[in-house]
Structure formats: C-alpha cells, structure tokens
Coordinates of N, CA and C in Angstrom, one line a residue:
M1 N 86.0 67.6 79.7 CA 86.4 67.4 81.1 C 85.1 67.2 81.9
T2 N 85.1 66.2 82.8 CA 84.1 66.1 83.7 C 84.4 66.3 85.1
K3 N 83.7 67.2 85.6 CA 84.1 67.8 87.0 C 82.9 68.1 87.9
K4 N 82.8 67.6 89.0 CA 81.7 68.0 89.9 C 82.1 69.2 90.7
T5 N 81.4 70.3 90.3 CA 81.6 71.6 91.0 C 81.1 71.5 92.4
C6 N 81.8 72.5 93.2 CA 81.5 72.6 94.7 C 81.3 74.0 95.2
L7 N 81.7 75.0 94.4 CA 81.5 76.3 95.0 C 80.3 77.1 94.4
N8 N 79.3 76.5 94.1 CA 78.0 77.1 93.9 C 77.3 77.5 95.1
K9 N 76.3 78.3 94.9 CA 75.5 78.9 96.1 C 74.9 77.7 97.0
K10 N 74.4 76.8 96.4 CA 73.6 75.7 97.1 C 74.7 75.0 98.0
K11 N 75.8 74.6 97.5 CA 76.8 73.8 98.2 C 77.5 74.7 99.3
I12 N 77.7 75.9 99.0 CA 78.3 76.7 99.9 C 77.4 77.1 101.2
E13 N 76.1 77.1 100.9 CA 75.2 77.4 102.0 C 75.1 76.2 102.8
F14 N 75.2 75.1 102.2 CA 75.0 73.8 103.0 C 76.3 73.8 103.8
A15 N 77.4 73.9 103.3 CA 78.8 73.8 104.0 C 78.7 74.8 105.2
I16 N 78.3 76.0 105.1 CA 78.4 76.9 106.2 C 77.5 76.6 107.3
D17 N 76.2 76.1 106.9 CA 75.3 75.7 107.9 C 75.7 74.4 108.7
R18 N 76.4 73.6 107.9 CA 77.0 72.4 108.6 C 78.1 72.9 109.6
S19 N 79.0 73.7 109.1 CA 80.0 74.3 110.0 C 79.6 75.0 111.2
L20 N 78.5 75.8 111.1 CA 78.0 76.5 112.2 C 77.5 75.4 113.3
K21 N 76.8 74.6 112.7 CA 76.2 73.6 113.6 C 77.3 72.7 114.4
D22 N 78.3 72.3 113.6 CA 79.4 71.6 114.2 C 80.2 72.3 115.2
L23 N 80.3 73.5 114.8 CA 81.1 74.5 115.7 C 80.3 75.1 116.9
K24 N 79.0 74.9 116.9 CA 78.1 75.4 117.8 C 78.2 76.9 118.1
T25 N 78.2 77.6 116.8 CA 78.3 79.1 116.9 C 77.3 79.7 115.9
D26 N 77.1 81.0 116.0 CA 76.2 81.7 115.1 C 76.9 82.3 113.9
Y27 N 78.2 82.5 114.0 CA 78.9 83.1 112.8 C 80.4 82.6 112.7
I28 N 81.0 82.9 111.7 CA 82.4 82.6 111.5 C 83.2 83.7 111.2
D29 N 84.3 84.0 111.9 CA 85.0 85.3 111.7 C 85.6 85.4 110.3
L30 N 86.2 84.3 109.8 CA 86.9 84.3 108.4 C 86.5 82.9 107.9
Y31 N 85.9 83.1 106.7 CA 85.5 81.9 105.9 C 86.1 82.0 104.6
Q32 N 87.0 81.0 104.2 CA 87.7 81.1 103.0 C 87.4 79.9 102.0
V33 N 87.6 80.3 100.7 CA 87.6 79.3 99.6 C 88.8 78.4 99.7
H34 N 88.7 77.1 99.9 CA 89.9 76.3 100.2 C 90.6 76.2 98.9
W35 N 90.0 76.1 97.6 CA 90.7 75.6 96.4 C 89.8 76.3 95.3
P36 N 90.5 76.8 94.3 CA 89.8 77.3 93.1 C 88.9 76.2 92.4
D37 N 87.8 76.6 92.1 CA 86.9 75.5 91.5 C 87.2 75.1 90.0
R38 N 88.0 76.1 89.4 CA 88.6 75.8 88.1 C 89.9 75.1 88.2
P39 N 90.2 74.3 87.1 CA 91.6 73.7 86.9 C 92.6 74.9 86.6
T40 N 93.6 75.0 87.4 CA 94.5 76.0 87.1 C 95.9 75.9 87.4
G41 N 96.9 76.2 86.6 CA 98.2 76.2 86.9 C 98.8 75.0 87.7
P42 N 99.8 75.4 88.6 CA 100.4 74.3 89.5 C 99.4 73.7 90.5
F43 N 98.2 74.2 90.7 CA 97.3 73.6 91.6 C 96.4 72.5 90.8
S44 N 96.7 72.4 89.6 CA 96.0 71.3 88.8 C 97.0 70.2 88.5
G45 N 98.3 70.4 89.2 CA 99.3 69.3 88.9 C 100.1 69.7 87.7
K46 N 99.9 70.9 87.1 CA 100.7 71.3 85.8 C 101.4 72.6 86.3
L47 N 102.7 72.8 85.7 CA 103.4 74.1 86.1 C 102.8 75.2 85.3
E48 N 102.3 75.0 84.0 CA 101.9 76.1 83.3 C 100.3 76.0 83.2
Y49 N 99.7 77.2 82.9 CA 98.3 77.1 82.7 C 97.9 76.6 81.5
E50 N 96.9 75.7 81.3 CA 96.4 75.3 80.0 C 94.9 75.6 80.0
H51 N 94.4 76.4 79.3 CA 93.0 76.8 79.1 C 92.1 75.7 78.6
E52 N 91.0 75.6 79.2 CA 90.0 74.6 78.7 C 88.6 75.3 78.6
N53 N 88.3 75.5 77.3 CA 87.0 76.1 77.1 C 85.8 75.3 77.6
S54 N 86.0 74.1 77.8 CA 84.9 73.1 78.1 C 84.7 72.8 79.6
D55 N 85.7 73.5 80.4 CA 85.6 73.1 81.8 C 84.2 73.7 82.4
N56 N 83.6 73.0 83.2 CA 82.3 73.4 83.8 C 82.4 73.8 85.3
S57 N 83.5 74.6 85.6 CA 83.7 75.1 87.0 C 82.8 76.2 87.2
V58 N 82.5 76.4 88.5 CA 81.6 77.5 88.9 C 82.4 78.8 88.8
S59 N 81.8 79.8 88.2 CA 82.4 81.1 88.1 C 82.8 81.7 89.5
I60 N 83.9 82.5 89.5 CA 84.3 83.2 90.6 C 83.2 84.2 91.0
E61 N 82.6 84.8 90.0 CA 81.4 85.8 90.3 C 80.3 85.2 91.1
E62 N 80.0 83.9 90.7 CA 78.9 83.1 91.3 C 79.3 82.8 92.8
T63 N 80.5 82.4 92.9 CA 81.1 82.0 94.2 C 81.1 83.2 95.2
L64 N 81.6 84.4 94.6 CA 81.6 85.6 95.5 C 80.2 86.0 95.8
D65 N 79.3 85.9 95.0 CA 78.0 86.3 95.2 C 77.3 85.6 96.4
A66 N 77.6 84.1 96.4 CA 77.2 83.3 97.5 C 77.8 83.7 98.9
F67 N 79.0 84.0 98.8 CA 79.8 84.4 100.1 C 79.4 85.7 100.5
N68 N 79.0 86.7 99.6 CA 78.5 88.0 100.0 C 77.1 87.8 100.7
N69 N 76.3 86.8 100.3 CA 75.0 86.5 101.0 C 75.3 86.1 102.3
L70 N 76.4 85.3 102.6 CA 76.6 84.8 103.9 C 77.1 86.0 104.8
V71 N 77.8 86.9 104.4 CA 78.1 88.2 105.1 C 76.9 88.9 105.4
K72 N 76.0 89.1 104.5 CA 74.8 90.0 104.6 C 73.9 89.4 105.7
V73 N 73.8 88.1 105.8 CA 72.8 87.4 106.7 C 73.5 87.2 108.2
G74 N 74.9 87.7 108.2 CA 75.6 87.7 109.4 C 76.1 86.3 109.8
K75 N 76.2 85.3 108.9 CA 76.8 84.0 109.1 C 78.3 84.0 109.1
V76 N 78.8 85.0 108.3 CA 80.2 85.1 108.2 C 80.6 86.6 108.2
R77 N 81.7 86.9 108.9 CA 82.1 88.3 109.0 C 83.0 88.8 108.0
H78 N 84.0 87.8 107.5 CA 85.0 88.2 106.5 C 85.2 87.0 105.6
I79 N 85.6 87.2 104.4 CA 85.8 86.2 103.5 C 87.3 86.2 102.9
G80 N 87.7 85.1 102.5 CA 89.1 85.0 102.0 C 89.1 83.8 100.9
I81 N 90.3 83.7 100.3 CA 90.6 82.6 99.4 C 91.9 81.9 99.7
S82 N 92.1 80.8 99.1 CA 93.2 80.0 99.4 C 93.7 79.1 98.2
N83 N 95.0 79.0 98.0 CA 95.6 78.3 96.8 C 95.1 78.9 95.5
E84 N 95.0 80.4 95.6 CA 94.6 81.1 94.3 C 95.8 81.7 93.6
T85 N 95.5 82.0 92.3 CA 96.4 82.6 91.5 C 96.4 84.1 91.4
A86 N 97.2 84.8 90.8 CA 97.0 86.3 90.6 C 95.9 86.7 89.8
W87 N 95.6 85.9 88.8 CA 94.4 86.2 88.0 C 93.1 86.1 88.8
G88 N 93.0 84.9 89.5 CA 91.9 84.6 90.3 C 91.7 85.6 91.4
T89 N 92.7 86.0 92.0 CA 92.7 87.1 93.2 C 92.1 88.5 92.5
N90 N 92.5 88.8 91.4 CA 92.1 90.0 90.7 C 90.6 89.9 90.4
Q91 N 90.2 88.6 89.9 CA 88.8 88.5 89.7 C 87.9 88.8 90.9
Y92 N 88.2 88.2 92.1 CA 87.5 88.4 93.2 C 87.4 90.0 93.5
L93 N 88.5 90.7 93.5 CA 88.7 92.0 93.8 C 87.8 92.9 92.7
K94 N 87.9 92.4 91.5 CA 87.1 93.1 90.5 C 85.7 93.1 90.6
Y95 N 85.1 91.9 90.9 CA 83.7 91.6 91.0 C 83.2 92.3 92.3
S96 N 84.0 92.3 93.3 CA 83.7 93.0 94.6 C 83.4 94.4 94.4
E97 N 84.3 95.2 93.6 CA 84.2 96.5 93.4 C 83.1 96.8 92.5
Q98 N 82.9 96.0 91.3 CA 81.9 96.4 90.2 C 80.5 96.1 90.9
K99 N 80.3 95.1 91.6 CA 79.0 94.7 92.1 C 78.7 95.0 93.6
K100 N 79.7 95.7 94.2 CA 79.5 96.1 95.6 C 79.3 95.0 96.4
L101 N 80.1 93.9 96.3 CA 80.0 92.7 97.1 C 81.0 92.7 98.2
A102 N 81.0 91.8 99.1 CA 82.0 91.6 100.2 C 83.2 91.4 99.5
R103 N 84.4 92.0 100.3 CA 85.7 92.0 99.6 C 86.6 91.0 100.3
I104 N 87.3 90.3 99.6 CA 88.3 89.3 100.3 C 89.3 90.1 101.0
V105 N 89.6 89.5 102.3 CA 90.6 90.2 103.3 C 91.8 89.3 103.4
S106 N 91.8 88.0 102.8 CA 93.0 87.2 103.1 C 93.2 86.2 101.9
I107 N 94.3 85.7 101.8 CA 94.6 84.6 100.9 C 95.6 83.7 101.5
Q108 N 95.3 82.5 101.5 CA 96.1 81.4 102.3 C 96.8 80.6 101.2
N109 N 98.0 80.8 101.0 CA 98.9 80.0 100.1 C 100.2 79.6 100.6
A110 N 100.8 78.6 100.1 CA 102.1 78.1 100.6 C 103.1 79.2 100.4
Y111 N 104.0 79.3 101.3 CA 105.1 80.3 101.3 C 106.1 79.9 102.3
N112 N 107.4 79.6 101.8 CA 108.5 79.3 102.7 C 109.7 79.4 101.9
F113 N 110.9 79.1 102.4 CA 112.2 79.2 101.7 C 112.2 78.5 100.4
L114 N 111.5 77.3 100.4 CA 111.6 76.5 99.2 C 110.5 76.7 98.2
N115 N 109.5 77.6 98.6 CA 108.2 77.7 97.8 C 108.1 79.3 97.9
R116 N 108.6 80.2 97.0 CA 108.5 81.6 97.1 C 107.7 82.1 95.8
G117 N 107.0 81.2 95.3 CA 106.1 81.6 94.1 C 105.3 82.8 94.3
F118 N 104.7 82.9 95.6 CA 103.9 84.0 95.9 C 104.4 85.3 95.6
E119 N 105.8 85.5 95.8 CA 106.4 86.8 95.5 C 106.4 87.2 94.1
A120 N 106.1 86.3 93.1 CA 106.3 86.7 91.7 C 105.3 87.6 91.2
G121 N 103.9 87.3 91.6 CA 102.9 88.2 91.0 C 101.9 88.5 92.1
L122 N 101.7 87.7 93.1 CA 100.7 87.7 94.1 C 101.0 88.8 95.1
S123 N 102.4 88.9 95.4 CA 102.9 89.9 96.5 C 102.4 91.3 96.4
E124 N 102.5 91.8 95.0 CA 102.2 93.0 94.7 C 100.7 93.2 94.8
I125 N 100.0 92.2 94.5 CA 98.4 92.5 94.7 C 98.1 92.4 96.1
A126 N 98.7 91.5 97.0 CA 98.4 91.4 98.3 C 98.7 92.7 99.1
I127 N 99.8 93.4 98.7 CA 100.3 94.6 99.4 C 99.3 95.7 99.0
R128 N 99.2 95.9 97.7 CA 98.4 97.2 97.1 C 97.0 97.1 97.5
E129 N 96.3 95.8 97.4 CA 95.0 95.7 97.7 C 94.6 95.3 99.1
K130 N 95.7 95.2 100.0 CA 95.5 94.9 101.5 C 94.8 93.5 101.6
V131 N 95.3 92.5 100.9 CA 94.8 91.1 101.1 C 95.8 90.5 101.7
G132 N 95.7 90.2 103.1 CA 96.7 89.6 103.9 C 97.0 88.1 103.5
L133 N 98.3 87.8 103.5 CA 98.7 86.4 103.2 C 98.7 85.6 104.6
L134 N 98.1 84.7 104.6 CA 98.2 83.7 105.8 C 99.0 82.5 105.2
A135 N 100.2 82.6 105.4 CA 101.1 81.5 104.7 C 101.0 80.1 105.5
Y136 N 100.8 79.1 104.7 CA 100.8 77.8 105.1 C 102.0 77.0 104.7
S137 N 102.3 75.9 105.3 CA 103.5 75.2 105.1 C 104.8 76.0 105.4
P138 N 104.9 76.7 106.4 CA 106.0 77.5 106.9 C 107.3 76.7 106.8
L139 N 107.2 75.3 107.1 CA 108.4 74.5 107.3 C 108.4 73.5 106.1
A140 N 107.8 73.9 105.0 CA 107.9 73.1 103.8 C 107.5 71.5 104.2
S141 N 106.4 71.3 104.8 CA 106.1 69.9 105.1 C 107.0 69.2 105.9
G142 N 107.8 70.0 106.7 CA 108.7 69.4 107.7 C 110.3 69.4 107.1
Y143 N 110.4 69.7 105.9 CA 111.7 69.6 105.3 C 112.6 70.8 106.0
L144 N 112.0 71.9 106.2 CA 112.8 73.0 106.8 C 112.9 72.8 108.3
S145 N 112.6 71.7 108.8 CA 113.0 71.4 110.3 C 114.3 70.7 110.2
G146 N 114.7 70.2 109.0 CA 116.0 69.4 108.9 C 115.9 68.1 109.2
K147 N 114.7 67.5 109.6 CA 114.7 66.0 109.9 C 114.8 65.0 108.8
Y148 N 114.7 65.6 107.5 CA 114.8 64.7 106.4 C 116.1 64.9 105.7
R149 N 117.0 65.5 106.3 CA 118.5 65.8 105.7 C 119.1 64.5 105.5
N150 N 119.9 64.4 104.4 CA 120.8 63.3 104.1 C 120.0 61.9 104.0
G151 N 118.7 62.1 103.5 CA 117.9 60.8 103.2 C 117.3 60.4 104.4
A152 N 117.3 61.1 105.6 CA 116.7 60.6 106.8 C 115.1 60.4 106.7
M153 N 114.5 59.3 107.3 CA 113.2 59.2 107.2 C 112.5 58.8 108.7
P154 N 112.4 59.7 109.5 CA 111.8 59.3 110.8 C 110.6 58.5 110.7
K155 N 110.5 57.6 111.6 CA 109.3 56.6 111.5 C 108.1 57.5 112.0
N156 N 107.0 57.2 111.3 CA 105.8 57.9 111.5 C 105.7 59.4 111.2
S157 N 106.8 59.8 110.6 CA 106.7 61.2 110.1 C 105.8 61.4 108.9
R158 N 105.5 62.6 108.4 CA 104.6 62.8 107.4 C 105.2 62.1 106.1
M159 N 106.4 62.2 105.8 CA 106.9 61.7 104.7 C 107.0 60.0 104.8
D160 N 107.1 59.6 105.9 CA 107.2 58.2 106.2 C 105.7 57.7 105.8
L161 N 104.7 58.2 106.3 CA 103.3 57.9 106.2 C 102.9 58.1 104.7
F162 N 103.1 59.2 104.3 CA 102.5 59.6 103.0 C 103.6 60.0 101.9
Y163 N 104.5 59.3 101.8 CA 105.8 59.5 100.9 C 105.3 59.9 99.5
N164 N 104.5 59.1 99.0 CA 104.1 59.4 97.5 C 103.2 60.7 97.4
F165 N 102.7 61.1 98.5 CA 101.8 62.2 98.2 C 102.4 63.6 98.5
W166 N 103.7 63.6 98.9 CA 104.4 64.8 99.2 C 105.6 64.9 98.3
P167 N 105.6 64.9 97.0 CA 106.9 65.0 96.3 C 107.4 66.3 96.1
R168 N 106.6 67.4 96.4 CA 107.0 68.8 95.8 C 108.4 69.2 96.4
Y169 N 108.8 68.8 97.6 CA 110.0 69.3 98.1 C 111.1 68.2 98.0
R170 N 110.8 67.1 97.5 CA 111.8 65.9 97.3 C 112.4 66.1 96.0
T171 N 113.2 67.1 95.8 CA 114.1 67.2 94.6 C 115.4 67.6 94.9
I172 N 116.2 67.3 93.8 CA 117.7 67.6 94.0 C 117.9 69.0 94.4
N173 N 117.3 70.0 93.6 CA 117.5 71.4 94.0 C 117.0 71.7 95.3
S174 N 115.9 71.1 95.8 CA 115.4 71.4 97.2 C 116.4 70.8 98.2
E175 N 117.0 69.6 98.0 CA 118.0 69.2 98.8 C 119.3 70.1 99.0
K176 N 119.6 70.6 97.8 CA 120.7 71.6 97.8 C 120.5 72.8 98.5
A177 N 119.4 73.4 98.4 CA 118.9 74.6 99.0 C 118.7 74.4 100.5
I178 N 118.2 73.2 101.0 CA 118.1 73.0 102.3 C 119.4 72.9 103.0
E179 N 120.4 72.3 102.4 CA 121.8 72.4 103.0 C 122.4 73.7 103.1
E180 N 122.2 74.6 102.1 CA 122.6 75.9 102.2 C 121.9 76.7 103.2
Y181 N 120.6 76.5 103.4 CA 120.0 77.2 104.5 C 120.4 76.7 105.7
W182 N 120.6 75.4 105.8 CA 121.1 74.8 107.1 C 122.4 75.4 107.6
N183 N 123.3 75.5 106.6 CA 124.6 76.1 107.0 C 124.5 77.6 107.3
L184 N 123.7 78.3 106.6 CA 123.4 79.6 106.8 C 122.9 79.9 108.3
A185 N 121.9 79.2 108.7 CA 121.3 79.3 110.0 C 122.3 79.0 111.0
K186 N 123.2 78.0 110.9 CA 124.3 77.7 111.8 C 125.2 78.9 112.0
N187 N 125.5 79.7 111.0 CA 126.3 80.9 111.1 C 125.8 82.0 111.9
F188 N 124.4 81.9 112.1 CA 123.8 82.9 113.0 C 123.2 82.3 114.2
N189 N 123.8 81.1 114.6 CA 123.5 80.4 115.9 C 121.8 80.1 115.9
L190 N 121.4 79.8 114.8 CA 120.0 79.4 114.7 C 119.9 77.9 114.2
N191 N 118.7 77.3 114.4 CA 118.5 76.1 113.7 C 117.7 76.4 112.5
L192 N 117.6 75.5 111.5 CA 116.9 75.7 110.3 C 115.5 76.1 110.6
A193 N 114.8 75.4 111.4 CA 113.3 75.8 111.6 C 113.1 77.2 112.2
Q194 N 114.0 77.6 113.2 CA 114.0 79.0 113.7 C 114.1 80.0 112.6
M195 N 115.1 79.8 111.6 CA 115.4 80.8 110.7 C 114.1 80.7 109.7
A196 N 113.7 79.6 109.4 CA 112.5 79.6 108.5 C 111.3 80.5 109.0
I197 N 111.1 80.3 110.3 CA 110.0 81.1 110.9 C 110.2 82.5 111.1
K198 N 111.4 82.7 111.3 CA 111.8 84.2 111.4 C 111.8 84.9 110.0
F199 N 112.0 84.0 109.0 CA 111.8 84.6 107.6 C 110.4 85.1 107.3
L200 N 109.4 84.3 107.9 CA 108.0 84.7 107.7 C 107.7 85.9 108.8
R201 N 108.2 85.9 109.9 CA 108.1 86.9 110.9 C 108.4 88.3 110.3
N202 N 109.5 88.2 109.5 CA 110.1 89.6 109.0 C 109.5 89.9 107.6
S203 N 108.7 89.1 107.0 CA 108.2 89.2 105.7 C 107.2 90.4 105.6
T204 N 107.3 91.2 104.5 CA 106.5 92.4 104.4 C 105.1 91.9 103.7
I205 N 105.0 90.7 103.3 CA 103.8 90.2 102.6 C 103.0 89.3 103.5
C206 N 103.5 88.8 104.7 CA 102.9 87.7 105.3 C 102.3 88.3 106.7
Y207 N 101.0 88.1 106.9 CA 100.2 88.6 108.1 C 100.1 87.5 109.0
L208 N 100.6 87.8 110.2 CA 100.7 87.0 111.3 C 99.8 87.6 112.5
G209 N 98.6 87.0 112.8 CA 97.8 87.5 113.9 C 98.4 87.0 115.2
N210 N 97.7 87.3 116.3 CA 98.1 86.9 117.6 C 98.3 85.6 117.9
N211 N 97.2 84.8 117.5 CA 97.3 83.4 117.6 C 98.3 82.8 116.8
W212 N 98.6 83.2 115.5 CA 99.8 82.8 114.8 C 101.1 83.0 115.5
S213 N 101.2 84.3 116.0 CA 102.4 84.5 116.6 C 102.7 83.7 117.8
N214 N 101.6 83.4 118.6 CA 101.8 82.4 119.7 C 102.1 81.0 119.3
D215 N 101.5 80.5 118.1 CA 101.9 79.3 117.6 C 103.3 79.2 117.1
I216 N 103.6 80.2 116.5 CA 105.1 80.3 115.8 C 106.1 80.3 117.0
G217 N 105.7 81.1 118.2 CA 106.6 81.0 119.2 C 106.9 79.7 119.9
T218 N 105.7 78.9 119.9 CA 105.9 77.5 120.3 C 106.8 76.7 119.5
V219 N 106.7 76.9 118.1 CA 107.4 76.2 117.2 C 109.0 76.6 117.4
E220 N 109.2 77.9 117.5 CA 110.6 78.4 117.8 C 111.3 77.7 118.9
N221 N 110.5 77.7 120.0 CA 110.9 77.2 121.2 C 111.2 75.7 121.1
K222 N 110.4 75.0 120.4 CA 110.5 73.6 120.4 C 111.9 73.1 119.7
Y223 N 112.2 74.0 118.7 CA 113.4 73.7 117.9 C 114.7 74.4 118.4
R224 N 114.6 75.0 119.5 CA 115.8 75.6 120.0 C 116.9 74.7 120.4

C-alpha cells in the first residue's frame, strides 16, 4: 500500500504555524486530528477492519508526541481527535498516561438518529475517560431535515450538488427510519429537525458548548 502520511511532526508543525498565521492569533484553544493516519474500518470505505502489516502510516504515539510539543510551547491549549475508533482513542489515552503527554479532551465523530455507531464502543470510553463528543452531522447531511423525503431533491442542495459523494444515508433502511422518525416527531408537535437536535441536547455522551447551543437554537428556530 502506498500512502503519503500527514500526521508526522514536521507536517503538524507546518500546519499549526500556517493556521496561526491565517487566523492572526498566537494560540488555538482546541486543535484536533481530523482523520486517522492509518486505514481503518468504516473510515477507509470498509465496514470491517482489515489489518495491513505493510501500511506506512504515522504511529499514534508519534502524532501525540508532536501535539504535546504544541501544547508545551503554548501554540495549542487542548488537543482532540476526530473520526477515530475505540482502539485509536484508547491508544491516545494510553500513550498520554505512559509518557506523561498532553491528554485528548474531545472526539469529533458523526452522531445522529441514522448513525449511532458511537454508542457501540466509543460512548463508554468517552464517558469514563471524560473525552467529550463533539457530534458532527446532527441532521445526517440534511436527511433529518426532511427535505429529501419521498425522493425530493431541492435544487442546489448538498445532495443535488454532490449526489455521488454522499451515499451513506441514501439507503432503503434509512428511508424507512426517516419516515418513522418523521411520524414520531409529529406526535410530539415537533418537526424532524427539531427532534433530531433535541436528541443531541438530551444525550449523555454529547458535549455541547455555549457556541454550539446558540447554533443549535438557531437551527431549531429555523425549522419551527
């Protein structure tokens, strides 16, 4: 397998310096790994994990060490991960404890009515280890707004513009689930988007900061 790695010390330091320059600031409050450097599970386009001894990805230990240096010199206050698995999350926590390195405080993964994979293994880790979930795709790429029901395709919507890029929620089972959620929301005088957001608000594993709460309030009002 040929792969250009990106989470080594040199590239991480280049990226943070570029970000600080572009943002015109001296530090970043939360700096996250956007994607695991290794090929893994559903994030590699496969449902199951297939181990490759020959993959040349940067080790989590090396990545964490580079992030720790950013915290030590004051360029970053806190670090987090994104699109990570239970194994990967545990590796970050293990190396942090063993080597006395900066500890991850957040994980940013997809979480919504149609994608609850986080609950299977990551939720226990997140709660026990106090690694807050910053859920992305709360409306499942717009499907939980209801605008794609019954085959609708609003012009210039995400699905209209990038149809082939977003197949994950375009399945028969997802369509059935959306209809069930739609009817359930109606029973409680809510629309689907409101119910989807309230699901996150009431979640015990999802952390919503002040800015998140304000943004979600805007979304809820929009779909009233």
